[in-house]
Amino acid sequence: MRAMRDQSSSDWPFMKMHGLGNDFVVVDTRVSDVSVTEALVRALADRHRGVGFDQLAVISDGADLTITFYNADGSQSAACGNATRCIAAREMGQSGKTTLDITITGRGALSAVQQPDGTTAVNMGLPVLDWQSIPLAQDVDIEALPIDGAPVATGMGNPHCTFFVADVEAIDLAARGPTIEHHPLFPERTNVQFAQVIGPDHIRMRVWERGTGITLASGSSSCATAVAAARLGLTGRKVRIDLDGGTLHIDWRDDGVWMAGPTAHVFDGVLTRAFLDNL
């Protein structure tokens, strides 16, 4: 049974988690009366005046649990694979379950499995491979977009734009990322990946996330990159992806794109009433 929040307290509890340095603040509305606003999200995301995160995850009731994600700029995200794995790992650890059914707001039903090696795997669902649903602004070849570098478009809840390059370390991600994120071909903006194929089952990738910027890792981006590489015949459907923060293992199966890797629950804290009143 979950511990209930002390209703006499004006503070709001939260958790800090990360997957490969891709970090999150997690708020559980099942045990606290948090009201999430854009102002709250942006204030929390400030690494100097708030807590700091790449994404905010808000847990609510539904299936085993329901999760809604927000980017650091306050916009909503339909997928965050690393946060999903972190939350699933904690939930299964507390409940003793080894599988979990999760509903992601804007994405739908996903499943998580605790693996024998202690890592957590999440089925991120089937990739979206039609231009209208990704979405793109017009009907184009999604495996060679009319953008310099002929990137690949993939939907994994979020839209993704993947460039395959000879040397990912040579890419000025801070300069290229925001330009592609806001490219007019992506009406809802896009996550941006630069990937270097090391071998038939091995990719090195760096990522710019829409609404956040450069992150050490991204689960949905890793899934999108693995799917894009397989579609182009650059790799098989099961790959290791090395990111700036560590390694994820992606397996594109008939039932969806599975992602596995380590998780970390760093600390628990509270948001004070003084902080909330000054938003």
Short mmCIF file of N, CA and C in Angstrom, two decimals, residues 197-263:
data_model
loop_
_atom_site.label_atom_id
_atom_site.label_comp_id
_atom_site.label_asym_id
_atom_site.label_seq_id
_atom_site.Cartn_x
_atom_site.Cartn_y
_atom_site.Cartn_z
N VAL A 197 26.46 4.71 -37.71
CA VAL A 197 26.38 3.25 -37.67
C VAL A 197 27.79 2.68 -37.48
N ILE A 198 27.98 1.99 -36.36
CA ILE A 198 29.27 1.38 -36.04
C ILE A 198 29.37 -0.03 -36.63
N GLY A 199 28.24 -0.73 -36.64
CA GLY A 199 28.18 -2.09 -37.16
C GLY A 199 26.74 -2.49 -37.37
N PRO A 200 26.49 -3.71 -37.82
CA PRO A 200 25.12 -4.14 -38.15
C PRO A 200 24.19 -4.22 -36.94
N ASP A 201 24.75 -4.16 -35.73
CA ASP A 201 23.92 -4.18 -34.53
C ASP A 201 24.38 -3.13 -33.51
N HIS A 202 25.01 -2.05 -34.01
CA HIS A 202 25.64 -1.08 -33.10
C HIS A 202 25.57 0.33 -33.70
N ILE A 203 25.01 1.27 -32.94
CA ILE A 203 24.86 2.66 -33.37
C ILE A 203 25.36 3.59 -32.27
N ARG A 204 26.02 4.65 -32.67
CA ARG A 204 26.37 5.76 -31.75
C ARG A 204 25.45 6.93 -32.11
N MET A 205 24.77 7.52 -31.10
CA MET A 205 23.77 8.54 -31.38
C MET A 205 23.86 9.69 -30.39
N ARG A 206 23.57 10.89 -30.88
CA ARG A 206 23.40 12.07 -30.03
C ARG A 206 22.05 12.69 -30.36
N VAL A 207 21.47 13.39 -29.37
CA VAL A 207 20.08 13.81 -29.52
C VAL A 207 19.84 15.23 -29.04
N TRP A 208 18.96 15.90 -29.78
CA TRP A 208 18.36 17.18 -29.40
C TRP A 208 16.87 16.93 -29.25
N GLU A 209 16.33 17.19 -28.06
CA GLU A 209 14.90 16.94 -27.82
C GLU A 209 14.11 18.24 -27.93
N ARG A 210 12.97 18.15 -28.62
CA ARG A 210 12.12 19.33 -28.76
C ARG A 210 11.64 19.79 -27.39
N GLY A 211 11.67 21.09 -27.20
CA GLY A 211 11.20 21.65 -25.94
C GLY A 211 12.17 21.53 -24.80
N THR A 212 13.34 20.91 -25.04
CA THR A 212 14.32 20.72 -23.96
C THR A 212 15.73 21.08 -24.40
N GLY A 213 16.17 20.55 -25.55
CA GLY A 213 17.53 20.81 -26.02
C GLY A 213 18.37 19.55 -26.00
N ILE A 214 19.67 19.72 -25.84
CA ILE A 214 20.58 18.57 -25.81
C ILE A 214 20.34 17.77 -24.53
N THR A 215 20.18 16.46 -24.67
CA THR A 215 20.06 15.58 -23.51
C THR A 215 21.07 14.45 -23.63
N LEU A 216 21.42 13.86 -22.49
CA LEU A 216 22.42 12.79 -22.48
C LEU A 216 21.88 11.50 -23.09
N ALA A 217 20.57 11.36 -23.11
CA ALA A 217 19.94 10.16 -23.68
C ALA A 217 18.48 10.47 -23.95
N SER A 218 17.88 9.68 -24.82
CA SER A 218 16.44 9.78 -25.09
C SER A 218 15.95 8.41 -25.53
N GLY A 219 14.97 7.88 -24.81
CA GLY A 219 14.46 6.56 -25.13
C GLY A 219 13.68 6.52 -26.43
N SER A 220 12.73 7.46 -26.60
CA SER A 220 11.94 7.46 -27.83
C SER A 220 12.83 7.75 -29.04
N SER A 221 13.84 8.61 -28.86
CA SER A 221 14.78 8.90 -29.95
C SER A 221 15.60 7.67 -30.32
N SER A 222 15.98 6.90 -29.31
CA SER A 222 16.74 5.67 -29.58
C SER A 222 15.89 4.68 -30.35
N CYS A 223 14.61 4.57 -29.97
CA CYS A 223 13.71 3.67 -30.69
C CYS A 223 13.53 4.13 -32.13
N ALA A 224 13.32 5.43 -32.33
CA ALA A 224 13.13 5.97 -33.67
C ALA A 224 14.37 5.76 -34.53
N THR A 225 15.55 5.94 -33.95
CA THR A 225 16.80 5.77 -34.70
C THR A 225 17.00 4.30 -35.09
N ALA A 226 16.71 3.38 -34.18
CA ALA A 226 16.83 1.95 -34.49
C ALA A 226 15.88 1.56 -35.61
N VAL A 227 14.65 2.07 -35.55
CA VAL A 227 13.67 1.78 -36.60
C VAL A 227 14.14 2.37 -37.94
N ALA A 228 14.63 3.59 -37.93
CA ALA A 228 15.10 4.24 -39.16
C ALA A 228 16.27 3.47 -39.77
N ALA A 229 17.22 3.05 -38.92
CA ALA A 229 18.38 2.31 -39.43
C ALA A 229 17.97 0.98 -40.05
N ALA A 230 17.04 0.29 -39.42
CA ALA A 230 16.57 -0.98 -39.97
C ALA A 230 15.82 -0.77 -41.28
N ARG A 231 15.01 0.28 -41.36
CA ARG A 231 14.26 0.56 -42.59
C ARG A 231 15.20 0.84 -43.76
N LEU A 232 16.34 1.48 -43.48
CA LEU A 232 17.30 1.79 -44.54
C LEU A 232 18.25 0.63 -44.82
N GLY A 233 18.14 -0.44 -44.06
CA GLY A 233 19.02 -1.59 -44.26
C GLY A 233 20.41 -1.38 -43.70
N LEU A 234 20.57 -0.41 -42.80
CA LEU A 234 21.88 -0.12 -42.22
C LEU A 234 22.21 -1.06 -41.07
N THR A 235 21.19 -1.57 -40.41
CA THR A 235 21.35 -2.49 -39.29
C THR A 235 20.22 -3.51 -39.33
N GLY A 236 20.29 -4.46 -38.41
CA GLY A 236 19.16 -5.32 -38.18
C GLY A 236 18.16 -4.63 -37.27
N ARG A 237 17.17 -5.38 -36.80
CA ARG A 237 16.12 -4.79 -35.97
C ARG A 237 16.44 -4.81 -34.48
N LYS A 238 17.54 -5.42 -34.12
CA LYS A 238 17.97 -5.47 -32.73
C LYS A 238 19.35 -4.83 -32.63
N VAL A 239 19.45 -3.70 -31.91
CA VAL A 239 20.70 -2.94 -31.91
C VAL A 239 21.04 -2.43 -30.51
N ARG A 240 22.31 -2.19 -30.34
CA ARG A 240 22.82 -1.46 -29.18
C ARG A 240 23.02 -0.01 -29.62
N ILE A 241 22.52 0.92 -28.79
CA ILE A 241 22.70 2.34 -29.10
C ILE A 241 23.47 3.00 -27.97
N ASP A 242 24.65 3.53 -28.29
CA ASP A 242 25.49 4.25 -27.33
C ASP A 242 25.17 5.74 -27.41
N LEU A 243 24.69 6.29 -26.30
CA LEU A 243 24.38 7.71 -26.21
C LEU A 243 25.42 8.40 -25.34
N ASP A 244 25.32 9.72 -25.23
CA ASP A 244 26.29 10.44 -24.41
C ASP A 244 26.24 9.96 -22.96
N GLY A 245 25.07 9.50 -22.49
CA GLY A 245 24.93 9.10 -21.09
C GLY A 245 25.05 7.61 -20.83
N GLY A 246 25.17 6.79 -21.87
CA GLY A 246 25.25 5.36 -21.66
C GLY A 246 24.61 4.57 -22.79
N THR A 247 24.25 3.33 -22.53
CA THR A 247 23.82 2.41 -23.59
C THR A 247 22.40 1.91 -23.35
N LEU A 248 21.60 1.92 -24.43
CA LEU A 248 20.28 1.30 -24.45
C LEU A 248 20.29 0.17 -25.47
N HIS A 249 19.43 -0.82 -25.25
CA HIS A 249 19.28 -1.93 -26.18
C HIS A 249 17.86 -1.88 -26.75
N ILE A 250 17.78 -1.82 -28.06
CA ILE A 250 16.51 -1.65 -28.77
C ILE A 250 16.24 -2.90 -29.61
N ASP A 251 14.99 -3.38 -29.55
CA ASP A 251 14.59 -4.56 -30.30
C ASP A 251 13.24 -4.29 -30.95
N TRP A 252 13.22 -4.08 -32.27
CA TRP A 252 11.99 -3.81 -33.00
C TRP A 252 11.33 -5.14 -33.34
N ARG A 253 10.31 -5.50 -32.57
CA ARG A 253 9.61 -6.77 -32.74
C ARG A 253 8.25 -6.53 -33.42
N ASP A 254 7.55 -7.61 -33.68
CA ASP A 254 6.24 -7.50 -34.32
C ASP A 254 5.23 -6.76 -33.44
N ASP A 255 5.39 -6.85 -32.12
CA ASP A 255 4.42 -6.23 -31.21
C ASP A 255 4.81 -4.82 -30.80
N GLY A 256 5.96 -4.32 -31.25
CA GLY A 256 6.38 -2.97 -30.91
C GLY A 256 7.89 -2.87 -30.79
N VAL A 257 8.34 -1.71 -30.38
CA VAL A 257 9.77 -1.45 -30.22
C VAL A 257 10.11 -1.52 -28.73
N TRP A 258 10.87 -2.54 -28.37
CA TRP A 258 11.25 -2.75 -26.98
C TRP A 258 12.57 -2.05 -26.68
N MET A 259 12.63 -1.42 -25.53
CA MET A 259 13.82 -0.69 -25.10
C MET A 259 14.19 -1.13 -23.70
N ALA A 260 15.47 -1.44 -23.48
CA ALA A 260 15.92 -1.90 -22.17
C ALA A 260 17.20 -1.16 -21.79
N GLY A 261 17.34 -0.93 -20.48
CA GLY A 261 18.53 -0.27 -19.97
C GLY A 261 18.40 0.00 -18.49
N PRO A 262 19.43 0.60 -17.88
CA PRO A 262 19.42 0.85 -16.44
C PRO A 262 18.54 2.04 -16.07
N THR A 263 18.14 2.08 -14.80
CA THR A 263 17.35 3.19 -14.26
C THR A 263 17.94 3.61 -12.92
#
